[in-house]
Amino acid sequence: MHSQLKRRLIGSAVLLLAAIVFLPFFLTGEGYRERQLESRIPAPPPLSAPIEIKQETSVLPDTSEYPPVQVEPKSEPEAVVVKVEVESTEEVQEALEEKRPVIGVENKRPELDEQNVPVAWTLQLASFKDEANARALRKQLMDSGHKVYTRKTADLFKVYVGPDLQKARLESLKEGLKNDFGLDGIIVRFTTQ
């Protein structure tokens, strides 16, 4: 059996050598044709000669020949004395009292929480599922001169007016908005989150 294995190995080696010697004669590449691709790109235009720009220099006239310009100082206008009749101070005070707006809310010092931070309040007017509705109400309130902002919670858009440090002002604002817009809001503590 050992001799039969040797014969097979020698035979396969002879076939391999014959293939190495004769295969290049058969595979010369005569059947291969290189593709001739036509280019559709136009030829580059011929380069034109660079344009030379000559700078023209001109001599400015000598200004030392002219006399220096004299600037005359402007005369200040004369002060005119006008006598104004002053009303009595009592009449002025009464006129000021009439024009001064009456504010029903006292200006108290803001409340402080346990961290000594001023407590601010805000008026929540509406909650919408659709952001476009919240924006429309915000625009309507801003056009009427209110400080308005919106916040997005998990699935709602809430519209707020404020904030203000004094709850009493928001309560009067709440009544005004209820009369003007038909919105009955709730006063909540303002947070920055």
PDB file of C-alpha atoms in Angstrom:
ATOM      1  CA  MET A   1       0.000   0.000   0.000  1.00  0.00           C
ATOM      2  CA  HIS A   2       2.851   2.235   0.689  1.00  0.00           C
ATOM      3  CA  SER A   3       4.142   1.998  -2.856  1.00  0.00           C
ATOM      4  CA  GLN A   4       0.703   2.751  -4.276  1.00  0.00           C
ATOM      5  CA  LEU A   5       0.560   6.005  -2.244  1.00  0.00           C
ATOM      6  CA  LYS A   6       3.980   6.996  -3.586  1.00  0.00           C
ATOM      7  CA  ARG A   7       2.810   6.450  -7.158  1.00  0.00           C
ATOM      8  CA  ARG A   8      -0.265   8.587  -6.628  1.00  0.00           C
ATOM      9  CA  LEU A   9       1.774  11.419  -5.118  1.00  0.00           C
ATOM     10  CA  ILE A  10       4.318  11.303  -7.958  1.00  0.00           C
ATOM     11  CA  GLY A  11       1.521  11.275 -10.551  1.00  0.00           C
ATOM     12  CA  SER A  12      -0.240  14.265  -9.014  1.00  0.00           C
ATOM     13  CA  ALA A  13       3.078  16.173  -8.854  1.00  0.00           C
ATOM     14  CA  VAL A  14       3.724  15.462 -12.565  1.00  0.00           C
ATOM     15  CA  LEU A  15       0.208  16.671 -13.474  1.00  0.00           C
ATOM     16  CA  LEU A  16       0.686  19.822 -11.429  1.00  0.00           C
ATOM     17  CA  LEU A  17       4.017  20.587 -13.140  1.00  0.00           C
ATOM     18  CA  ALA A  18       2.500  19.969 -16.559  1.00  0.00           C
ATOM     19  CA  ALA A  19      -0.362  22.352 -15.740  1.00  0.00           C
ATOM     20  CA  ILE A  20       2.105  25.012 -14.605  1.00  0.00           C
ATOM     21  CA  VAL A  21       4.130  24.688 -17.810  1.00  0.00           C
ATOM     22  CA  PHE A  22       1.325  24.427 -20.382  1.00  0.00           C
ATOM     23  CA  LEU A  23      -1.456  26.617 -18.942  1.00  0.00           C
ATOM     24  CA  PRO A  24       0.283  29.925 -19.783  1.00  0.00           C
ATOM     25  CA  PHE A  25       0.308  28.884 -23.467  1.00  0.00           C
ATOM     26  CA  PHE A  26      -3.441  28.431 -23.454  1.00  0.00           C
ATOM     27  CA  LEU A  27      -4.278  31.474 -21.329  1.00  0.00           C
ATOM     28  CA  THR A  28      -2.520  34.197 -23.295  1.00  0.00           C
ATOM     29  CA  GLY A  29      -5.329  36.732 -23.004  1.00  0.00           C
ATOM     30  CA  GLU A  30      -6.082  36.785 -26.726  1.00  0.00           C
ATOM     31  CA  GLY A  31      -9.799  36.708 -26.057  1.00  0.00           C
ATOM     32  CA  TYR A  32      -9.651  39.780 -23.825  1.00  0.00           C
ATOM     33  CA  ARG A  33     -10.613  43.037 -25.449  1.00  0.00           C
ATOM     34  CA  GLU A  34     -10.097  46.313 -23.647  1.00  0.00           C
ATOM     35  CA  ARG A  35     -13.098  48.601 -23.679  1.00  0.00           C
ATOM     36  CA  GLN A  36     -12.726  51.776 -25.590  1.00  0.00           C
ATOM     37  CA  LEU A  37     -14.695  54.440 -23.743  1.00  0.00           C
ATOM     38  CA  GLU A  38     -15.373  57.697 -25.438  1.00  0.00           C
ATOM     39  CA  SER A  39     -15.107  60.746 -23.266  1.00  0.00           C
ATOM     40  CA  ARG A  40     -17.909  63.280 -23.423  1.00  0.00           C
ATOM     41  CA  ILE A  41     -15.903  65.859 -21.528  1.00  0.00           C
ATOM     42  CA  PRO A  42     -14.951  68.750 -23.798  1.00  0.00           C
ATOM     43  CA  ALA A  43     -11.313  69.625 -24.194  1.00  0.00           C
ATOM     44  CA  PRO A  44     -10.088  72.343 -21.840  1.00  0.00           C
ATOM     45  CA  PRO A  45     -10.071  75.823 -23.347  1.00  0.00           C
ATOM     46  CA  PRO A  46      -6.671  77.229 -24.215  1.00  0.00           C
ATOM     47  CA  LEU A  47      -5.145  79.352 -21.508  1.00  0.00           C
ATOM     48  CA  SER A  48      -5.221  83.031 -22.228  1.00  0.00           C
ATOM     49  CA  ALA A  49      -2.300  85.235 -21.430  1.00  0.00           C
ATOM     50  CA  PRO A  50      -2.506  86.780 -17.956  1.00  0.00           C
ATOM     51  CA  ILE A  51      -3.879  90.293 -17.888  1.00  0.00           C
ATOM     52  CA  GLU A  52      -1.385  92.842 -16.785  1.00  0.00           C
ATOM     53  CA  ILE A  53      -2.782  95.796 -14.905  1.00  0.00           C
ATOM     54  CA  LYS A  54      -0.706  98.911 -14.875  1.00  0.00           C
ATOM     55  CA  GLN A  55      -1.382 101.203 -11.999  1.00  0.00           C
ATOM     56  CA  GLU A  56      -1.553 104.785 -12.969  1.00  0.00           C
ATOM     57  CA  THR A  57      -0.082 107.119 -10.447  1.00  0.00           C
ATOM     58  CA  SER A  58      -1.057 110.712 -10.348  1.00  0.00           C
ATOM     59  CA  VAL A  59       0.579 113.485  -8.444  1.00  0.00           C
ATOM     60  CA  LEU A  60      -1.688 115.257  -6.008  1.00  0.00           C
ATOM     61  CA  PRO A  61      -1.556 119.031  -5.981  1.00  0.00           C
ATOM     62  CA  ASP A  62       0.575 120.616  -3.308  1.00  0.00           C
ATOM     63  CA  THR A  63      -1.722 122.101  -0.668  1.00  0.00           C
ATOM     64  CA  SER A  64       0.942 124.207   0.968  1.00  0.00           C
ATOM     65  CA  GLU A  65       0.245 126.984  -1.545  1.00  0.00           C
ATOM     66  CA  TYR A  66      -3.238 127.644  -0.210  1.00  0.00           C
ATOM     67  CA  PRO A  67      -3.780 129.764   2.901  1.00  0.00           C
ATOM     68  CA  PRO A  68      -5.106 127.917   5.981  1.00  0.00           C
ATOM     69  CA  VAL A  69      -8.867 127.988   6.428  1.00  0.00           C
ATOM     70  CA  GLN A  70     -10.111 130.247   9.204  1.00  0.00           C
ATOM     71  CA  VAL A  71     -13.027 128.835  11.181  1.00  0.00           C
ATOM     72  CA  GLU A  72     -15.194 131.395  12.881  1.00  0.00           C
ATOM     73  CA  PRO A  73     -16.539 130.325  16.267  1.00  0.00           C
ATOM     74  CA  LYS A  74     -20.306 130.165  16.418  1.00  0.00           C
ATOM     75  CA  SER A  75     -21.937 132.727  18.571  1.00  0.00           C
ATOM     76  CA  GLU A  76     -24.103 131.315  21.301  1.00  0.00           C
ATOM     77  CA  PRO A  77     -27.762 132.295  21.171  1.00  0.00           C
ATOM     78  CA  GLU A  78     -28.853 134.775  23.731  1.00  0.00           C
ATOM     79  CA  ALA A  79     -30.809 133.430  26.649  1.00  0.00           C
ATOM     80  CA  VAL A  80     -34.430 134.448  26.659  1.00  0.00           C
ATOM     81  CA  VAL A  81     -36.105 134.919  30.011  1.00  0.00           C
ATOM     82  CA  VAL A  82     -39.714 133.790  30.097  1.00  0.00           C
ATOM     83  CA  LYS A  83     -41.927 134.368  33.067  1.00  0.00           C
ATOM     84  CA  VAL A  84     -44.218 131.470  33.842  1.00  0.00           C
ATOM     85  CA  GLU A  85     -47.190 131.843  36.064  1.00  0.00           C
ATOM     86  CA  VAL A  86     -47.231 129.035  38.593  1.00  0.00           C
ATOM     87  CA  GLU A  87     -50.504 127.727  39.889  1.00  0.00           C
ATOM     88  CA  SER A  88     -50.847 127.320  43.578  1.00  0.00           C
ATOM     89  CA  THR A  89     -49.356 124.135  44.969  1.00  0.00           C
ATOM     90  CA  GLU A  90     -52.738 123.051  46.268  1.00  0.00           C
ATOM     91  CA  GLU A  91     -54.197 123.027  42.753  1.00  0.00           C
ATOM     92  CA  VAL A  92     -51.203 121.083  41.461  1.00  0.00           C
ATOM     93  CA  GLN A  93     -51.514 118.496  44.248  1.00  0.00           C
ATOM     94  CA  GLU A  94     -55.226 118.063  43.531  1.00  0.00           C
ATOM     95  CA  ALA A  95     -54.538 117.563  39.816  1.00  0.00           C
ATOM     96  CA  LEU A  96     -51.870 114.964  40.607  1.00  0.00           C
ATOM     97  CA  GLU A  97     -54.208 113.119  42.951  1.00  0.00           C
ATOM     98  CA  GLU A  98     -56.865 112.975  40.239  1.00  0.00           C
ATOM     99  CA  LYS A  99     -54.466 111.590  37.614  1.00  0.00           C
ATOM    100  CA  ARG A 100     -52.717 109.136  39.921  1.00  0.00           C
ATOM    101  CA  PRO A 101     -54.072 105.606  39.376  1.00  0.00           C
ATOM    102  CA  VAL A 102     -55.709 103.977  42.332  1.00  0.00           C
ATOM    103  CA  ILE A 103     -54.210 100.600  43.084  1.00  0.00           C
ATOM    104  CA  GLY A 104     -56.205  98.461  45.444  1.00  0.00           C
ATOM    105  CA  VAL A 105     -53.357  96.074  46.204  1.00  0.00           C
ATOM    106  CA  GLU A 106     -50.831  97.047  48.816  1.00  0.00           C
ATOM    107  CA  ASN A 107     -47.165  96.663  47.958  1.00  0.00           C
ATOM    108  CA  LYS A 108     -46.169  94.206  50.638  1.00  0.00           C
ATOM    109  CA  ARG A 109     -42.769  92.648  51.017  1.00  0.00           C
ATOM    110  CA  PRO A 110     -42.675  89.289  49.253  1.00  0.00           C
ATOM    111  CA  GLU A 111     -43.087  86.169  51.332  1.00  0.00           C
ATOM    112  CA  LEU A 112     -40.012  83.984  51.824  1.00  0.00           C
ATOM    113  CA  ASP A 113     -40.036  80.209  51.923  1.00  0.00           C
ATOM    114  CA  GLU A 114     -37.973  78.003  54.235  1.00  0.00           C
ATOM    115  CA  GLN A 115     -34.894  78.538  52.029  1.00  0.00           C
ATOM    116  CA  ASN A 116     -35.307  82.346  52.179  1.00  0.00           C
ATOM    117  CA  VAL A 117     -36.289  82.458  48.514  1.00  0.00           C
ATOM    118  CA  PRO A 118     -39.140  84.817  47.556  1.00  0.00           C
ATOM    119  CA  VAL A 119     -42.372  82.968  46.862  1.00  0.00           C
ATOM    120  CA  ALA A 120     -43.714  83.798  43.412  1.00  0.00           C
ATOM    121  CA  TRP A 121     -47.157  82.978  42.082  1.00  0.00           C
ATOM    122  CA  THR A 122     -48.475  82.376  38.590  1.00  0.00           C
ATOM    123  CA  LEU A 123     -51.927  82.022  37.075  1.00  0.00           C
ATOM    124  CA  GLN A 124     -52.567  78.802  35.153  1.00  0.00           C
ATOM    125  CA  LEU A 125     -55.254  79.643  32.619  1.00  0.00           C
ATOM    126  CA  ALA A 126     -55.626  76.613  30.369  1.00  0.00           C
ATOM    127  CA  SER A 127     -54.296  73.179  29.451  1.00  0.00           C
ATOM    128  CA  PHE A 128     -54.333  71.922  25.872  1.00  0.00           C
ATOM    129  CA  LYS A 129     -53.519  68.627  24.240  1.00  0.00           C
ATOM    130  CA  ASP A 130     -52.728  70.454  20.980  1.00  0.00           C
ATOM    131  CA  GLU A 131     -49.737  72.818  21.006  1.00  0.00           C
ATOM    132  CA  ALA A 132     -51.262  75.042  18.311  1.00  0.00           C
ATOM    133  CA  ASN A 133     -54.188  75.893  20.603  1.00  0.00           C
ATOM    134  CA  ALA A 134     -51.802  76.815  23.432  1.00  0.00           C
ATOM    135  CA  ARG A 135     -49.792  79.050  21.105  1.00  0.00           C
ATOM    136  CA  ALA A 136     -52.948  80.763  19.824  1.00  0.00           C
ATOM    137  CA  LEU A 137     -54.109  81.589  23.364  1.00  0.00           C
ATOM    138  CA  ARG A 138     -50.609  82.739  24.314  1.00  0.00           C
ATOM    139  CA  LYS A 139     -50.509  85.086  21.310  1.00  0.00           C
ATOM    140  CA  GLN A 140     -53.971  86.443  22.101  1.00  0.00           C
ATOM    141  CA  LEU A 141     -52.982  87.172  25.717  1.00  0.00           C
ATOM    142  CA  MET A 142     -49.625  88.681  24.728  1.00  0.00           C
ATOM    143  CA  ASP A 143     -51.357  90.965  22.224  1.00  0.00           C
ATOM    144  CA  SER A 144     -53.509  92.267  25.065  1.00  0.00           C
ATOM    145  CA  GLY A 145     -50.367  93.105  27.091  1.00  0.00           C
ATOM    146  CA  HIS A 146     -49.990  90.211  29.535  1.00  0.00           C
ATOM    147  CA  LYS A 147     -46.817  88.330  30.490  1.00  0.00           C
ATOM    148  CA  VAL A 148     -47.595  84.835  29.185  1.00  0.00           C
ATOM    149  CA  TYR A 149     -45.610  81.618  28.926  1.00  0.00           C
ATOM    150  CA  THR A 150     -46.362  77.971  28.151  1.00  0.00           C
ATOM    151  CA  ARG A 151     -44.971  74.750  29.562  1.00  0.00           C
ATOM    152  CA  LYS A 152     -45.161  71.211  28.236  1.00  0.00           C
ATOM    153  CA  THR A 153     -45.957  68.490  30.722  1.00  0.00           C
ATOM    154  CA  ALA A 154     -46.177  64.779  29.904  1.00  0.00           C
ATOM    155  CA  ASP A 155     -48.941  65.156  27.320  1.00  0.00           C
ATOM    156  CA  LEU A 156     -50.381  68.646  27.901  1.00  0.00           C
ATOM    157  CA  PHE A 157     -49.416  72.206  27.004  1.00  0.00           C
ATOM    158  CA  LYS A 158     -50.264  74.593  29.860  1.00  0.00           C
ATOM    159  CA  VAL A 159     -50.682  78.363  29.456  1.00  0.00           C
ATOM    160  CA  TYR A 160     -49.639  80.599  32.377  1.00  0.00           C
ATOM    161  CA  VAL A 161     -49.826  84.342  33.093  1.00  0.00           C
ATOM    162  CA  GLY A 162     -47.280  85.827  35.456  1.00  0.00           C
ATOM    163  CA  PRO A 163     -45.282  85.253  37.565  1.00  0.00           C
ATOM    164  CA  ASP A 164     -45.840  87.808  40.311  1.00  0.00           C
ATOM    165  CA  LEU A 165     -44.545  88.051  43.863  1.00  0.00           C
ATOM    166  CA  GLN A 166     -47.901  89.211  45.204  1.00  0.00           C
ATOM    167  CA  LYS A 167     -50.783  86.808  45.121  1.00  0.00           C
ATOM    168  CA  ALA A 168     -53.353  89.599  45.501  1.00  0.00           C
ATOM    169  CA  ARG A 169     -52.349  91.125  42.152  1.00  0.00           C
ATOM    170  CA  LEU A 170     -52.864  87.786  40.443  1.00  0.00           C
ATOM    171  CA  GLU A 171     -56.276  87.423  42.070  1.00  0.00           C
ATOM    172  CA  SER A 172     -57.376  90.770  40.609  1.00  0.00           C
ATOM    173  CA  LEU A 173     -55.820  89.791  37.256  1.00  0.00           C
ATOM    174  CA  LYS A 174     -57.717  86.497  37.410  1.00  0.00           C
ATOM    175  CA  GLU A 175     -61.007  88.386  37.696  1.00  0.00           C
ATOM    176  CA  GLY A 176     -60.055  90.665  34.801  1.00  0.00           C
ATOM    177  CA  LEU A 177     -59.144  87.726  32.558  1.00  0.00           C
ATOM    178  CA  LYS A 178     -62.367  85.966  33.509  1.00  0.00           C
ATOM    179  CA  ASN A 179     -64.347  89.030  32.394  1.00  0.00           C
ATOM    180  CA  ASP A 180     -62.287  89.732  29.240  1.00  0.00           C
ATOM    181  CA  PHE A 181     -61.566  86.230  27.918  1.00  0.00           C
ATOM    182  CA  GLY A 182     -63.943  83.968  29.843  1.00  0.00           C
ATOM    183  CA  LEU A 183     -61.006  82.024  31.306  1.00  0.00           C
ATOM    184  CA  ASP A 184     -61.185  80.941  34.931  1.00  0.00           C
ATOM    185  CA  GLY A 185     -57.642  80.086  35.958  1.00  0.00           C
ATOM    186  CA  ILE A 186     -56.055  78.806  39.142  1.00  0.00           C
ATOM    187  CA  ILE A 187     -53.236  80.458  41.061  1.00  0.00           C
ATOM    188  CA  VAL A 188     -50.277  78.129  41.606  1.00  0.00           C
ATOM    189  CA  ARG A 189     -46.793  78.540  43.016  1.00  0.00           C
ATOM    190  CA  PHE A 190     -44.275  79.552  40.345  1.00  0.00           C
ATOM    191  CA  THR A 191     -41.341  77.210  39.766  1.00  0.00           C
ATOM    192  CA  THR A 192     -38.594  77.437  37.180  1.00  0.00           C
ATOM    193  CA  GLN A 193     -39.039  73.819  36.129  1.00  0.00           C
TER     194      GLN A 193
END
